PDB file of C-alpha atoms and ligand atoms in Angstrom:
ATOM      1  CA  UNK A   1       0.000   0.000   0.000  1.00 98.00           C
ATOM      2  CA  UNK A   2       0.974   3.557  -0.474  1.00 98.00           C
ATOM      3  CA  UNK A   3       0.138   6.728   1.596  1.00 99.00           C
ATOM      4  CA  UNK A   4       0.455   9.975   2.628  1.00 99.00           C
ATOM      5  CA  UNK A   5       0.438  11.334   6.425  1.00 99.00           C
ATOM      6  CA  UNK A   6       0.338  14.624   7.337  1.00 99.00           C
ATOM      7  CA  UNK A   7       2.083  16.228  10.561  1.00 98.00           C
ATOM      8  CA  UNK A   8       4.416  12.726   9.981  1.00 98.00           C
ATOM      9  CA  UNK A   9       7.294  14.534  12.834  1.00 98.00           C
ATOM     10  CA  UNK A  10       5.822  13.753  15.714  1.00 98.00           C
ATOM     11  CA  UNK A  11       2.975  12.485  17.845  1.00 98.00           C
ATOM     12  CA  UNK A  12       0.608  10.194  16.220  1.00 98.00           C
ATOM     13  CA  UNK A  13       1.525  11.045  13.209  1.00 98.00           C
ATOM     14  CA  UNK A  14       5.050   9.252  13.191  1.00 98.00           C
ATOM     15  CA  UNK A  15       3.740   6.571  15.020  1.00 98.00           C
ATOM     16  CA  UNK A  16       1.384   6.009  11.685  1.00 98.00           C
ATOM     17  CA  UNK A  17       4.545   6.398   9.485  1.00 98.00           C
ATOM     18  CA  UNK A  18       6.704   3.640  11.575  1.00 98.00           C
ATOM     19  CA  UNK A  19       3.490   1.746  11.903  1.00 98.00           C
ATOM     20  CA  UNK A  20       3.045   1.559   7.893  1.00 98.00           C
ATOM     21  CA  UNK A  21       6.478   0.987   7.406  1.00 98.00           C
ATOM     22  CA  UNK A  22       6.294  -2.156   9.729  1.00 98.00           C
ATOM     23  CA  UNK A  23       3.484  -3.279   7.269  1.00 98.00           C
ATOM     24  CA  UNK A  24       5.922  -3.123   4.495  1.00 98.00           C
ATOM     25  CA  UNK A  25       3.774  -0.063   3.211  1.00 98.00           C
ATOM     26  CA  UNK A  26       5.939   2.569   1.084  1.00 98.00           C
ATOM     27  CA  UNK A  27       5.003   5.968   2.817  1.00 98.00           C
ATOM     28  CA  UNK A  28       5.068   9.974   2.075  1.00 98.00           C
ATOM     29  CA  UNK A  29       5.705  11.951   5.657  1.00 99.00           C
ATOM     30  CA  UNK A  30       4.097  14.979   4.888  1.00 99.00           C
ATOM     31  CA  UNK A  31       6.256  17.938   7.240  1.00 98.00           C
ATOM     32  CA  UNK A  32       5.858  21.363   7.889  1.00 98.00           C
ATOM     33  CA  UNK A  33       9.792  22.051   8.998  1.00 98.00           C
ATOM     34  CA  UNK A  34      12.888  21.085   7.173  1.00 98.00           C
ATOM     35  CA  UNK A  35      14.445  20.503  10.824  1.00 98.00           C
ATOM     36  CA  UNK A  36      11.367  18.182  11.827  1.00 98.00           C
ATOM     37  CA  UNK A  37      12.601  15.709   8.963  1.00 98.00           C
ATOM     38  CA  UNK A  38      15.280  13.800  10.786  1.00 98.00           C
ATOM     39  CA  UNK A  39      12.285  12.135  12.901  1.00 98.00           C
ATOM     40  CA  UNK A  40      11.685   9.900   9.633  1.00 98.00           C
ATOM     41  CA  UNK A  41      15.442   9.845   8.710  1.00 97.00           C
ATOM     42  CA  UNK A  42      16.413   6.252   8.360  1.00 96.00           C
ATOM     43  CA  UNK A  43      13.062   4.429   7.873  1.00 98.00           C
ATOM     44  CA  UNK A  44      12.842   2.277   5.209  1.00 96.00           C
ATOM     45  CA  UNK A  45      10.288   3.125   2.410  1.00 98.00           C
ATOM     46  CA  UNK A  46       9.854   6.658   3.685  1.00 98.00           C
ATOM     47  CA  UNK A  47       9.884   9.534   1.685  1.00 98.00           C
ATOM     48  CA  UNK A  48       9.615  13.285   2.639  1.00 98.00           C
ATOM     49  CA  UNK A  49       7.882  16.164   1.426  1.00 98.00           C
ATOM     50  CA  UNK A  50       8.037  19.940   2.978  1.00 98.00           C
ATOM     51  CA  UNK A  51       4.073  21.160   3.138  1.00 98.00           C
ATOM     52  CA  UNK A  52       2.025  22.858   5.869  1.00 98.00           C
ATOM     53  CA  UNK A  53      -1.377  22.009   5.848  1.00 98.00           C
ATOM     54  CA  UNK A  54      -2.665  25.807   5.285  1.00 98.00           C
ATOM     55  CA  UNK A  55      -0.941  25.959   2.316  1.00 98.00           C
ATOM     56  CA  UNK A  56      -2.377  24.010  -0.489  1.00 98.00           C
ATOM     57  CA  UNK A  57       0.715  24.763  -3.186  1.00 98.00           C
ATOM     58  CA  UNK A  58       3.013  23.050  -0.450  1.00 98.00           C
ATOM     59  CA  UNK A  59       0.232  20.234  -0.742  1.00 98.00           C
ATOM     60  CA  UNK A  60       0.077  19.725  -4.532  1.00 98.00           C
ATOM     61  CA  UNK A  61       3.587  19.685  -4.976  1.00 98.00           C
ATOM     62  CA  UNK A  62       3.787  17.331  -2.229  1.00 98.00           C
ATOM     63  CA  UNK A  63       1.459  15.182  -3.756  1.00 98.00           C
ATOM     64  CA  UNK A  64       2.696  15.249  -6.439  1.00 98.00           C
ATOM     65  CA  UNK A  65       6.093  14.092  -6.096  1.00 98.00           C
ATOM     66  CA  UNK A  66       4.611  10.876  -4.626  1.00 98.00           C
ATOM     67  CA  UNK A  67       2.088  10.196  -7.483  1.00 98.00           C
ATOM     68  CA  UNK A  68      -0.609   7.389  -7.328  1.00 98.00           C
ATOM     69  CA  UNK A  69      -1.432   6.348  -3.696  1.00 98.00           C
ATOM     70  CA  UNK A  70      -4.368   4.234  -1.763  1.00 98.00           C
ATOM     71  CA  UNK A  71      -4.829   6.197   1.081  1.00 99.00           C
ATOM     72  CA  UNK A  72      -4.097  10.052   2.850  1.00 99.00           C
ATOM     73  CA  UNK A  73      -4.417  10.629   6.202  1.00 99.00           C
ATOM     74  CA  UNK A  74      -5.595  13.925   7.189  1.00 99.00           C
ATOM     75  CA  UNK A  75      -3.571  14.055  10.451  1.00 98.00           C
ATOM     76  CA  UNK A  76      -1.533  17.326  11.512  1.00 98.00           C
ATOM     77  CA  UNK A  77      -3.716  19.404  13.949  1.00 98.00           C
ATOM     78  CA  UNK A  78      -3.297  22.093  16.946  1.00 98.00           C
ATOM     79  CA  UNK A  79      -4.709  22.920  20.165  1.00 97.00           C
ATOM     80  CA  UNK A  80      -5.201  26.179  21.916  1.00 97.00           C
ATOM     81  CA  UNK A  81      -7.436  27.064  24.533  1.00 96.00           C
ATOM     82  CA  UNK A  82      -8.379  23.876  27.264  1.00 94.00           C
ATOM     83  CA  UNK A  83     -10.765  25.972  29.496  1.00 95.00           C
ATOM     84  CA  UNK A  84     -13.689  28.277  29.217  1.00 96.00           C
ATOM     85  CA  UNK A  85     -15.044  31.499  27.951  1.00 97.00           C
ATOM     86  CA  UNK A  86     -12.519  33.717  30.081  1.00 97.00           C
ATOM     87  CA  UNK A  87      -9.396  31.640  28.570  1.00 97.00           C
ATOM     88  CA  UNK A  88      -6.972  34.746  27.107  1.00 98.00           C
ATOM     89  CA  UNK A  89      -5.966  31.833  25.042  1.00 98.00           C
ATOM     90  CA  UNK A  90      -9.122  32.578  22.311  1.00 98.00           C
ATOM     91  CA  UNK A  91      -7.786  34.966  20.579  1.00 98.00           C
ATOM     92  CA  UNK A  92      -8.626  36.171  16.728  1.00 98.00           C
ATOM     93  CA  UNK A  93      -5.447  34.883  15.651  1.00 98.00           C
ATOM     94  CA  UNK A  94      -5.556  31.216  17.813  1.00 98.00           C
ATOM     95  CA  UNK A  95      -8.743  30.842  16.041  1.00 98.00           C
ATOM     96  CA  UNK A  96      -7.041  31.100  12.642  1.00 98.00           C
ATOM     97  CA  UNK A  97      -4.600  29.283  13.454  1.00 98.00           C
ATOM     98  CA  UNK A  98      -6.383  26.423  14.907  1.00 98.00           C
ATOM     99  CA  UNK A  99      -9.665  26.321  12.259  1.00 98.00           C
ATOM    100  CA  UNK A 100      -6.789  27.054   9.120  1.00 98.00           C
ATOM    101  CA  UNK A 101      -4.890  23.993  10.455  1.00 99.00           C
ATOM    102  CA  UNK A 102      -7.910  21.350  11.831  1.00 98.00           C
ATOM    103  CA  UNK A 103     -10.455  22.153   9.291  1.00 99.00           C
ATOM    104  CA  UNK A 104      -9.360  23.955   6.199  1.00 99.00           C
ATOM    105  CA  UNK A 105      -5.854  21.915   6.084  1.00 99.00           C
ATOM    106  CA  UNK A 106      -7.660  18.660   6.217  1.00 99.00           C
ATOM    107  CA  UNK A 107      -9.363  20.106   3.036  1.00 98.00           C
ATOM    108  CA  UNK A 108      -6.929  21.111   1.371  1.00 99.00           C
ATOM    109  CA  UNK A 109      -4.923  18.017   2.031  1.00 99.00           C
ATOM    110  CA  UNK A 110      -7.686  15.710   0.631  1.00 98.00           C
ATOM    111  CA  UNK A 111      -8.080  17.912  -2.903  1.00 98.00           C
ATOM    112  CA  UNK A 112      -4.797  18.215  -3.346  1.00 98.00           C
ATOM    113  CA  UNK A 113      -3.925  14.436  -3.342  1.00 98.00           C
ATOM    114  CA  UNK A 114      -7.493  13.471  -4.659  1.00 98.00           C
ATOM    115  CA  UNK A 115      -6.807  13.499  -8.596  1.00 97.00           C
ATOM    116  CA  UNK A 116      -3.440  11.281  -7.021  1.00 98.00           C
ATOM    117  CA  UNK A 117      -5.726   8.200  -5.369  1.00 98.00           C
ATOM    118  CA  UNK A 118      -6.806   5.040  -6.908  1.00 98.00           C
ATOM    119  CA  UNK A 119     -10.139   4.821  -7.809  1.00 98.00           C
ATOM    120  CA  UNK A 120     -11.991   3.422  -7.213  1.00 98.00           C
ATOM    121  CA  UNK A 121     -10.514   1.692  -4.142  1.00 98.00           C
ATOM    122  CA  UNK A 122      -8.481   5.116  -2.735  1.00 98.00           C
ATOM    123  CA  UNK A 123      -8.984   5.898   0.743  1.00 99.00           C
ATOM    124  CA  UNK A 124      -9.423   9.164   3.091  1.00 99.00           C
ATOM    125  CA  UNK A 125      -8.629   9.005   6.788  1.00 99.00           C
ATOM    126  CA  UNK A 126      -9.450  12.075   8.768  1.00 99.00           C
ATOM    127  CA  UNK A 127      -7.775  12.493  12.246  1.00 98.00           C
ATOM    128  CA  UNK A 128     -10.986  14.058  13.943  1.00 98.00           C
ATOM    129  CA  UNK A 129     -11.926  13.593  18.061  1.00 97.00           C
ATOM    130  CA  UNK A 130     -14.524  12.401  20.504  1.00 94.00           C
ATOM    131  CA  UNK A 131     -14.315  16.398  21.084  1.00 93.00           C
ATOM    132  CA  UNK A 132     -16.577  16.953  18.025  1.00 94.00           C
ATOM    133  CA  UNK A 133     -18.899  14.928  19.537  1.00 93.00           C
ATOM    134  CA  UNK A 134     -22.004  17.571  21.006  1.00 89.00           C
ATOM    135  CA  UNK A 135     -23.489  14.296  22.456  1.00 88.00           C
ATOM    136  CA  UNK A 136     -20.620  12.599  24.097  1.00 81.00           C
ATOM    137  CA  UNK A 137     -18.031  14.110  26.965  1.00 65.00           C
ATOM    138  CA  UNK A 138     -19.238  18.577  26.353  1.00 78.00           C
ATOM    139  CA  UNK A 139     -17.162  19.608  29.257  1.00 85.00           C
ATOM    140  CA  UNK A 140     -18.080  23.086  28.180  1.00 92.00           C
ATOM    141  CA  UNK A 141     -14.530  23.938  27.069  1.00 94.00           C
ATOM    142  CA  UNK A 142     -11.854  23.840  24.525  1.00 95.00           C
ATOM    143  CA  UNK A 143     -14.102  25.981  22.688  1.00 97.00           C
ATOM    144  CA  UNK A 144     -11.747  26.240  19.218  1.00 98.00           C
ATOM    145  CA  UNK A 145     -10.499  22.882  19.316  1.00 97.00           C
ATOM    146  CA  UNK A 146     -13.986  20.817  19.689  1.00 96.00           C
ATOM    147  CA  UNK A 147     -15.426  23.430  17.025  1.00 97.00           C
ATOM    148  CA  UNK A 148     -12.751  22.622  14.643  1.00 98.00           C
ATOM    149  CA  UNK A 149     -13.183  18.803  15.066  1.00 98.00           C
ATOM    150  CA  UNK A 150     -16.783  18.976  14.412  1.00 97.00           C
ATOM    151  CA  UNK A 151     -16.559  20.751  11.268  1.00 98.00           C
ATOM    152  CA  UNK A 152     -13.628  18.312   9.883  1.00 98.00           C
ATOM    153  CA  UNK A 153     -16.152  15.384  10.892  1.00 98.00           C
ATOM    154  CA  UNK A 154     -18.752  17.306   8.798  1.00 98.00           C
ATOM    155  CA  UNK A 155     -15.935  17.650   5.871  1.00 98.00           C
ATOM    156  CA  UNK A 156     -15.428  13.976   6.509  1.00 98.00           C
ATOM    157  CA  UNK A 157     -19.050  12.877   5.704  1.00 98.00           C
ATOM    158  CA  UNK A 158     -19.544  15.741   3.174  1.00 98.00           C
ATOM    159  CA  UNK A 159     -16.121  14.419   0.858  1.00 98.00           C
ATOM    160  CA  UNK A 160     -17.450  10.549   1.760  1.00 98.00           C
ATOM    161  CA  UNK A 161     -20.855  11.408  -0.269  1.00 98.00           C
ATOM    162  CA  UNK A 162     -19.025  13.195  -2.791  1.00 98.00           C
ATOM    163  CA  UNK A 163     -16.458  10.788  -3.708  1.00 98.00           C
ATOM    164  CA  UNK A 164     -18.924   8.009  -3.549  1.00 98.00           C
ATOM    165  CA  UNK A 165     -19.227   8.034  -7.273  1.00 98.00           C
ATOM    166  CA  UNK A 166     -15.523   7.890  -7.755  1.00 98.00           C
ATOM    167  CA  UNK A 167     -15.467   4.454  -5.397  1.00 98.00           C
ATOM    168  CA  UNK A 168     -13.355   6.943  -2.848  1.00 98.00           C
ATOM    169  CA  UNK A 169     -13.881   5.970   0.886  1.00 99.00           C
ATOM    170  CA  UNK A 170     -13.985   8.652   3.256  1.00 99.00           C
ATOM    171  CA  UNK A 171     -13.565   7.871   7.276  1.00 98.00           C
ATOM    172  CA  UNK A 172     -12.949  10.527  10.427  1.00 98.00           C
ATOM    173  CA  UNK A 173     -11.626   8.704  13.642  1.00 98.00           C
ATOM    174  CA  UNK A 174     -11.247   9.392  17.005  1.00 98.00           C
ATOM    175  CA  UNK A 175      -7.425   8.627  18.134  1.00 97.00           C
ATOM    176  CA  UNK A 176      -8.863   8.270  21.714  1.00 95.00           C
ATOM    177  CA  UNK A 177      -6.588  10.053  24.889  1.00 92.00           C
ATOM    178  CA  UNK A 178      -2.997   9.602  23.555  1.00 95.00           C
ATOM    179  CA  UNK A 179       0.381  10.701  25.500  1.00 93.00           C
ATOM    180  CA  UNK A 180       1.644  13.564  22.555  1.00 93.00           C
ATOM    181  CA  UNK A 181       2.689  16.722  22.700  1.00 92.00           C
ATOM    182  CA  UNK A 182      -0.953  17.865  22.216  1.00 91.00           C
ATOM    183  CA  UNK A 183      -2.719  15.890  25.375  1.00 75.00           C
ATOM    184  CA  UNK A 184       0.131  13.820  26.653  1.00 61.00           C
ATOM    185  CA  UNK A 185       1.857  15.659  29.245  1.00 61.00           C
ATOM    186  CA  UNK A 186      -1.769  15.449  31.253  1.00 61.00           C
ATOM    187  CA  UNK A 187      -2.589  12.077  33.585  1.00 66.00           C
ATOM    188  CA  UNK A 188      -5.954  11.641  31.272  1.00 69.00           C
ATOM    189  CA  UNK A 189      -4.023  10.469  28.527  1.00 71.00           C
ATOM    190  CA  UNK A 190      -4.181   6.367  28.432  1.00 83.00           C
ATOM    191  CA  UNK A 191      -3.116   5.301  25.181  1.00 92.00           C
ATOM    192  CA  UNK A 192       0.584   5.037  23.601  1.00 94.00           C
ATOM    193  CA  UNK A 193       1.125   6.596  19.888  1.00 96.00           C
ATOM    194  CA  UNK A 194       1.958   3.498  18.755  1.00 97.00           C
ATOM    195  CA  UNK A 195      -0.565   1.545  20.281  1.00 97.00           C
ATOM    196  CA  UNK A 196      -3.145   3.770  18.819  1.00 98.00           C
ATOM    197  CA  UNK A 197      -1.221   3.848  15.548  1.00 98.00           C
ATOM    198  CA  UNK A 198      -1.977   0.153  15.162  1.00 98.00           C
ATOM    199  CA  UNK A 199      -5.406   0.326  15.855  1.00 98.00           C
ATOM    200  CA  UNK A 200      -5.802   3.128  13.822  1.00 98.00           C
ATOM    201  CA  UNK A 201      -3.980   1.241  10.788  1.00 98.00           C
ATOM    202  CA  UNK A 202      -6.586  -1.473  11.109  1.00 98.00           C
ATOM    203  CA  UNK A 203      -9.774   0.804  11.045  1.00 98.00           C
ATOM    204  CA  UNK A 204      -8.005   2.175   7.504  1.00 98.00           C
ATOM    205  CA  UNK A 205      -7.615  -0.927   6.318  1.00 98.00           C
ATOM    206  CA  UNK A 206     -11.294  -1.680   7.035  1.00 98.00           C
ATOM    207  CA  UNK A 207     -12.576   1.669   5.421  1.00 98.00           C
ATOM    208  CA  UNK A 208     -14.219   0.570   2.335  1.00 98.00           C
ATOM    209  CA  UNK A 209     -17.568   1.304   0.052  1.00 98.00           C
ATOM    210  CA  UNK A 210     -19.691  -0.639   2.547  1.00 98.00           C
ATOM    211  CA  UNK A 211     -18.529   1.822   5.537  1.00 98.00           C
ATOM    212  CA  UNK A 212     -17.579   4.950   4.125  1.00 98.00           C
ATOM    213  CA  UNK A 213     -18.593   8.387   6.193  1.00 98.00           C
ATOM    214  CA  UNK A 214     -18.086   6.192   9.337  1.00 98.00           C
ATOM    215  CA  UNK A 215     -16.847   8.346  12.281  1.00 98.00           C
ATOM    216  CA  UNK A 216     -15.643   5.819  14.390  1.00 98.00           C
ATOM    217  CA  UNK A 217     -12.890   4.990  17.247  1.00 98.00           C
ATOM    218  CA  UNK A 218      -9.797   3.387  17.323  1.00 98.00           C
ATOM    219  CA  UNK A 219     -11.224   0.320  18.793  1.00 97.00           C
ATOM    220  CA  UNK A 220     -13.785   0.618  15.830  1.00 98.00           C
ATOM    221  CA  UNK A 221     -16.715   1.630  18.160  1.00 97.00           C
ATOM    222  CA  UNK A 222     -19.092   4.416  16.329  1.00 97.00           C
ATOM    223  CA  UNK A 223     -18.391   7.897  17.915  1.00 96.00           C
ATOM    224  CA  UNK A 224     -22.109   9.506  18.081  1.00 94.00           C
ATOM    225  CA  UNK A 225     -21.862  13.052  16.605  1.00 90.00           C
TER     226      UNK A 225
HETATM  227  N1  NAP B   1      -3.323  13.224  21.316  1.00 59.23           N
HETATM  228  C1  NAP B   1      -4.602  12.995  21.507  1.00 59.23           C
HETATM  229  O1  NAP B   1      -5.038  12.541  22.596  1.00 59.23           O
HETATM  230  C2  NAP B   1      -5.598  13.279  20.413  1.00 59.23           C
HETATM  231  C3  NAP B   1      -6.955  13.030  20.668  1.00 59.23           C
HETATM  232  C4  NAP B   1      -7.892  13.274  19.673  1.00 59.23           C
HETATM  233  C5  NAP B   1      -7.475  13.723  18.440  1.00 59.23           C
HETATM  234  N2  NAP B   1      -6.157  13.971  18.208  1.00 59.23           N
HETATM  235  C6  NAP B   1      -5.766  14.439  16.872  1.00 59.23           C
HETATM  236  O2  NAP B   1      -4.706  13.651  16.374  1.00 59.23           O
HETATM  237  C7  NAP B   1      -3.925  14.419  15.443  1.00 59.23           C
HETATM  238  C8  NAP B   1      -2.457  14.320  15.807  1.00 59.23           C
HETATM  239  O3  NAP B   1      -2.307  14.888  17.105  1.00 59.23           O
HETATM  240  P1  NAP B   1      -1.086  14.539  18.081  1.00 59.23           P
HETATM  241  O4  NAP B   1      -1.681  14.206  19.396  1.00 59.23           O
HETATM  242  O5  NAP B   1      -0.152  13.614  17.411  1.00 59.23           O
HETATM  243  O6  NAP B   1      -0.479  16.011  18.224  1.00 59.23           O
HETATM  244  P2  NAP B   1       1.034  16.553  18.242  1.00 59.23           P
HETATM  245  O7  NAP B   1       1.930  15.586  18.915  1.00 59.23           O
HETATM  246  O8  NAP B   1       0.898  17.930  18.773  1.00 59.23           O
HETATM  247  O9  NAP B   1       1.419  16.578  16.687  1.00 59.23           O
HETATM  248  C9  NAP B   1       0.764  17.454  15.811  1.00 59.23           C
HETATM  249  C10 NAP B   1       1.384  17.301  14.445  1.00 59.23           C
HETATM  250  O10 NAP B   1       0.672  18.171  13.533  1.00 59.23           O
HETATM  251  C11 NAP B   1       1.654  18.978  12.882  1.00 59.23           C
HETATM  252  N3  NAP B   1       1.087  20.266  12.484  1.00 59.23           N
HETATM  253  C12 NAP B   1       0.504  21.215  13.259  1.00 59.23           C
HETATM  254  N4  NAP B   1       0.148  22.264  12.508  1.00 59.23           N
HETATM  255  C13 NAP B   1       0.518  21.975  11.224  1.00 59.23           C
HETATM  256  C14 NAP B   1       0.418  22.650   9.993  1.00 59.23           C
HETATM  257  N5  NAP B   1      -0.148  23.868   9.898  1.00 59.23           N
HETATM  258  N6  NAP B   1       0.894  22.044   8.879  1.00 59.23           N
HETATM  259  C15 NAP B   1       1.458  20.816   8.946  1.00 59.23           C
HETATM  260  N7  NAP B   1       1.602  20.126  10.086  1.00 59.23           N
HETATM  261  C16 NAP B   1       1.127  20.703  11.214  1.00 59.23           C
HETATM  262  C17 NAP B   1       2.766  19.154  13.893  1.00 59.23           C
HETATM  263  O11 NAP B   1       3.946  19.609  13.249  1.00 59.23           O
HETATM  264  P3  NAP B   1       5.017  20.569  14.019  1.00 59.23           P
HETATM  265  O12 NAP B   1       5.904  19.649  14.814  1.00 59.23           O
HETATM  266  O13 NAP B   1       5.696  21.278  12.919  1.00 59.23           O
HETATM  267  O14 NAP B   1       4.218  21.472  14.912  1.00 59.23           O
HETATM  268  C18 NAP B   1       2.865  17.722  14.408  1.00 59.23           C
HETATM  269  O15 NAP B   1       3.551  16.919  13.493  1.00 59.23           O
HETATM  270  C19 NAP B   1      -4.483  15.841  15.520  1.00 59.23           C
HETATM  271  O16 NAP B   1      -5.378  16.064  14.458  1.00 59.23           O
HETATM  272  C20 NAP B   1      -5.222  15.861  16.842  1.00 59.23           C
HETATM  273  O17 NAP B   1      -6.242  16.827  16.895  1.00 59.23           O
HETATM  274  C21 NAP B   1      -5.207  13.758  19.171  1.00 59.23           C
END
């Protein structure tokens, strides 16, 4: 198989790049920084390709230097703002930041290596989060972040009815509470990147026609949204 992560440096997204490289996969680390590219250095069947998610000309060139592929994952994402109303955190410009990045960068990620995915048969994996849920775990906080998930998980099942005449599958997943940078230095966080990377490597692999615009777990369990 061949595919294309985004935010491939660090977190869960290098645990998906060393996870499809133990599955003999051959695999484009999509990277923001030049510096953050020694975190792939040395793994076999990985290429690299400089692109931040808010910029689709990064993307296309990206995708194109890889050509034909089965499957993208829509992973890089940010975080700012855990607590409510009165955080100075929301700010004008963390808003940008954080719906450019989460929402907009997933789309952009997914058009630019569209016209690049097999079809039918390609695949779209969108890194969402139980935080999009407004039925499951509203804390009433993290105002940006759980905003920006639940309008990727509407891009999600918007793309998966599009592409369904192109035999595209389109799936968004929760990674569950994983020890990154983003959630990981908190005692909440129960699950290893490459634990979840696994897991999440399965659910792709049983994304298909029959199951596309699921929004789903790592475990597989249906996230209600
Ligand atoms: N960790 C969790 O418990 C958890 C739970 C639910 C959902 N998620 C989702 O899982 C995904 C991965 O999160 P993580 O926990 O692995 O976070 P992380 O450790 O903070 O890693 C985030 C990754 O996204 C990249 N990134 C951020 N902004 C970018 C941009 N504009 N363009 C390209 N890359 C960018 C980062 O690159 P730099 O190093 O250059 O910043 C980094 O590689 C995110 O979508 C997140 O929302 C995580």
């Amino acid at each position: 198989m061949k595919l294309a992560v985004t935010g491939a440096n660090r977190g869960i997204g290098l645990a998906l790049v060393k996870e499809a490289t133990q599955r003999g996969c051959e695999t484009l680390a999509c990277i923001r920084s030049e510096e953050n590219t020694t975190a792939v250095e040395g793994l076999s069947q990985v290429s690299v390709a400089l692109a931040d998610v808010r910029d689709p000309i990064a993307l296309n060139n990206a995708a194109q230097s890889f050509g034909p592929l089965d499957l993208v994952v829509a992973n890089a994402g940010r975080f700012i703002g855990r607590w409510g109303i009165e955080d100075p955190a929301y700010t004008p410009e963390a808003f940008q930041e954080v719906l450019m990045t989460n929402v907009a960068g997933v789309f952009f990620t997914a058009r630019a290596f569209l016209s690049y995915l097999t079809s039918p048969g390609g695949k779209v994996a969108v890194i969402s989060s139980f935080s999009a849920s407004n039925t499951i775990k509203c804390t009433g906080d993290r105002y940006i972040y759980r905003a920006s998930k639940a309008a990727v998980t509407n891009i999600a099942t918007n793309l998966a009815v599009e592409l369904a005449e192109k035999g595209i599958a389109v799936g968004a997943y929760d990674p569950g509470s994983v020890q990154t940078d983003m959630y990981g230095k908190k005692p909440g966080a129960e699950l290893s990147p490459s634990e979840v990377a696994k897991r999440l490597m399965d659910r792709f692999e049983a994304l298909s026609m029959k199951n596309t615009g699921v929004f789903e777990n790592y475990a597989g369990r249906k996230v209600p949204y």
